XYZ file of C-alpha atoms in Angstrom:
250
model
C 110.126 172.247 -79.074
C 108.148 170.770 -76.158
C 108.932 167.549 -73.781
C 105.752 166.018 -72.207
C 105.765 163.638 -69.571
C 101.307 162.320 -69.039
C 101.709 160.572 -65.261
C 98.589 158.523 -64.346
C 98.279 158.499 -59.950
C 100.655 162.125 -60.161
C 99.175 163.720 -57.377
C 100.742 161.890 -54.644
C 103.629 159.272 -54.277
C 105.851 158.110 -56.315
C 103.315 159.831 -58.671
C 104.164 163.105 -57.697
C 107.606 162.700 -57.358
C 108.527 161.296 -60.512
C 106.430 164.723 -61.606
C 108.690 166.561 -59.419
C 111.553 164.969 -60.759
C 110.813 165.282 -64.378
C 109.606 168.952 -64.540
C 112.913 169.835 -62.977
C 114.853 168.413 -66.156
C 112.807 169.791 -68.674
C 109.641 167.672 -68.922
C 106.307 169.541 -69.200
C 103.936 167.669 -66.888
C 100.064 166.174 -67.461
C 99.001 164.731 -64.267
C 95.652 162.558 -64.449
C 94.129 161.454 -61.186
C 91.547 162.585 -58.984
C 92.682 164.718 -57.160
C 95.314 167.387 -58.063
C 98.606 168.306 -56.124
C 98.903 171.847 -56.864
C 102.707 171.928 -55.514
C 103.316 170.461 -59.071
C 102.053 173.492 -60.663
C 104.743 175.652 -58.428
C 107.489 173.310 -59.264
C 106.872 172.880 -62.939
C 106.437 177.303 -62.954
C 109.768 177.549 -61.442
C 111.410 175.989 -64.067
C 110.082 176.694 -66.526
C 107.582 174.428 -67.976
C 103.961 173.777 -68.390
C 101.425 171.828 -65.936
C 98.047 170.630 -66.708
C 95.858 168.513 -65.096
C 92.669 165.996 -66.225
C 90.767 164.767 -63.295
C 89.664 161.142 -64.230
C 88.257 158.231 -62.468
C 90.863 155.649 -63.545
C 87.949 152.763 -62.426
C 85.325 154.245 -65.331
C 86.188 153.212 -69.075
C 84.483 155.501 -70.694
C 85.683 158.339 -68.611
C 89.439 156.962 -69.014
C 88.820 157.377 -72.810
C 87.591 160.850 -72.859
C 89.968 162.460 -70.629
C 92.633 161.049 -72.663
C 91.161 161.912 -75.574
C 91.393 165.546 -74.523
C 95.320 164.413 -73.564
C 96.316 162.912 -76.836
C 95.057 166.531 -78.517
C 97.698 168.342 -76.543
C 100.234 166.879 -77.069
C 99.627 165.327 -80.792
C 100.826 168.761 -81.793
C 103.410 170.345 -84.146
C 106.076 171.941 -81.761
C 105.925 167.732 -79.203
C 109.132 166.411 -80.076
C 108.615 163.974 -77.391
C 106.313 162.240 -74.989
C 106.455 160.111 -71.921
C 103.365 158.182 -70.648
C 104.160 156.897 -67.594
C 101.505 154.701 -66.543
C 101.973 154.773 -61.945
C 98.360 154.786 -60.357
C 97.829 151.912 -59.002
C 95.577 149.684 -55.814
C 96.114 146.591 -53.971
C 92.934 146.151 -53.092
C 90.642 143.510 -52.940
C 93.154 142.686 -50.072
C 91.056 139.250 -49.391
C 91.367 135.515 -50.050
C 88.990 134.627 -53.453
C 86.041 133.430 -52.466
C 85.885 136.832 -50.335
C 85.974 139.286 -53.102
C 83.850 141.930 -54.151
C 82.742 141.545 -57.639
C 82.630 145.552 -58.454
C 86.303 146.164 -56.252
C 87.398 143.342 -59.032
C 86.402 145.030 -61.466
C 87.508 148.142 -60.299
C 91.040 147.429 -59.424
C 91.461 145.538 -62.777
C 90.094 148.474 -64.468
C 92.580 150.706 -62.776
C 95.956 148.770 -62.642
C 95.290 147.000 -66.619
C 92.670 148.615 -68.497
C 93.216 151.817 -68.728
C 97.087 151.623 -69.662
C 96.138 149.490 -72.614
C 93.367 151.842 -73.286
C 96.305 155.127 -73.048
C 98.798 152.913 -74.608
C 96.828 151.978 -77.591
C 95.855 155.368 -77.711
C 99.177 157.297 -77.795
C 101.122 155.178 -80.220
C 98.670 156.025 -83.376
C 101.031 158.973 -82.852
C 104.166 158.139 -85.698
C 106.250 161.594 -85.656
C 107.643 162.094 -82.294
C 108.800 159.915 -79.909
C 107.093 157.901 -77.418
C 108.234 156.239 -74.375
C 105.808 154.758 -72.476
C 107.320 152.836 -68.902
C 104.525 150.797 -67.018
C 104.732 150.730 -62.867
C 104.484 147.423 -62.014
C 105.497 145.062 -58.589
C 107.574 141.956 -57.492
C 103.896 140.465 -56.573
C 103.480 140.291 -60.778
C 106.172 137.459 -60.221
C 105.057 135.255 -57.375
C 101.437 134.526 -55.644
C 100.733 135.918 -52.477
C 98.293 135.302 -50.946
C 95.501 137.663 -50.122
C 96.130 140.034 -53.448
C 95.250 137.745 -55.850
C 93.496 140.656 -58.259
C 96.853 142.471 -57.074
C 99.048 139.833 -58.478
C 96.989 138.752 -61.620
C 96.683 142.387 -63.069
C 100.567 143.193 -62.726
C 101.796 140.091 -63.947
C 99.264 141.038 -67.417
C 100.587 144.260 -67.029
C 104.054 142.656 -68.000
C 103.226 140.797 -69.961
C 100.779 143.285 -72.086
C 104.402 145.327 -71.818
C 106.458 142.630 -73.683
C 103.776 142.483 -76.383
C 103.825 145.673 -77.460
C 107.268 145.728 -77.095
C 107.665 143.152 -79.877
C 105.165 144.883 -82.281
C 106.963 148.120 -82.221
C 110.245 146.418 -83.274
C 108.559 144.353 -86.121
C 107.223 147.753 -87.512
C 110.062 149.473 -87.157
C 109.344 152.323 -84.963
C 111.483 153.553 -82.598
C 109.228 153.719 -79.667
C 110.032 152.088 -76.479
C 107.714 150.567 -73.885
C 109.241 149.126 -70.653
C 108.104 147.987 -66.835
C 109.696 148.823 -63.518
C 109.295 147.414 -60.426
C 110.141 150.109 -57.749
C 110.161 147.386 -54.728
C 108.605 148.832 -51.427
C 108.053 152.111 -50.415
C 106.638 154.149 -47.985
C 103.017 155.351 -49.684
C 99.571 154.980 -48.965
C 99.521 151.630 -50.811
C 101.377 150.133 -47.813
C 99.584 151.762 -45.139
C 96.324 149.946 -46.803
C 97.779 146.974 -46.652
C 98.963 147.503 -42.873
C 95.267 148.366 -41.786
C 94.175 144.755 -43.325
C 93.120 141.968 -41.325
C 95.610 138.690 -40.734
C 92.480 136.775 -42.149
C 92.523 139.002 -45.102
C 96.403 138.535 -45.673
C 98.080 136.396 -43.542
C 101.881 138.211 -44.663
C 100.498 141.614 -42.373
C 103.110 141.245 -39.677
C 105.841 141.034 -42.756
C 104.485 144.513 -44.206
C 103.885 146.151 -40.742
C 107.207 145.474 -40.148
C 108.139 146.888 -42.970
C 107.351 150.353 -41.545
C 108.649 149.650 -37.911
C 111.998 148.729 -38.669
C 112.360 151.387 -41.390
C 112.869 149.515 -44.364
C 110.214 151.474 -46.809
C 111.903 153.639 -49.095
C 111.211 157.247 -49.670
C 109.186 157.798 -52.843
C 111.873 160.481 -53.974
C 114.748 158.274 -53.597
C 112.751 155.553 -56.094
C 111.678 158.271 -58.193
C 115.348 159.293 -58.849
C 116.175 155.700 -60.095
C 113.330 155.764 -62.206
C 113.625 158.936 -64.112
C 117.432 157.928 -64.827
C 116.305 154.721 -66.112
C 113.822 156.689 -68.027
C 116.047 159.564 -69.670
C 118.816 156.771 -70.421
C 119.346 155.640 -73.847
C 120.418 152.640 -73.581
C 117.211 151.606 -71.792
C 115.737 148.682 -74.005
C 112.327 147.984 -74.549
C 110.142 145.337 -72.986
C 112.171 144.652 -70.034
C 111.287 144.453 -66.646
C 113.431 146.290 -64.641
C 114.279 145.979 -60.762
C 115.366 148.811 -58.983
C 117.090 145.985 -56.741
C 119.255 145.926 -59.628
C 120.296 150.003 -59.698
C 120.884 149.689 -55.754
C 124.582 149.129 -54.202
């Protein structure tokens, strides 16, 4: 029987590290992102697993729906035993105070961080005869206001509430489906690079984030991926919980 992991934003950073780790754990990988990481194909093959890439602009709602319809058809097969859906893709843009936001960037960010995960989750939970686990990559920004990050904070906070609401619904319905969120903390990724290139006018805490890089405080995506995958595979992981990486560090 097949075990399949669907990962958005799998081409780089945490998404690529999660995909590699899950391939090593015996999961076939379905990547959903604009670009493809060909290394994942090699790693999956070396571990005897399948790899599929579906190119998709997650800021385009109709493209997301069309793409995930194809993904759904691939995973909803008689020989599929278990499905993971990992909403890893996200954007911190626009970085600026309210009053200086570009409407299209606000729309794109909301679509990527919140609406696309909702659409994909809604479609996947139509499956009733397989074990389905959904994991949403969230942020500490969901729990506190950060000047210049109003859209990012708001969309991640909404994603947390969506996670908790879906968990409640699945519990009420008596299904075996599980959904949780995971805050990976600060990592050495392209998103952090984007944050560091903003201006102090856009983001007053920029010096602090530049210091994270200079002082070597950013965790490697591979380190975070190992913790996340352990949580994902743990049968004791609870639905509806917003997990924090700091709770798993010594």
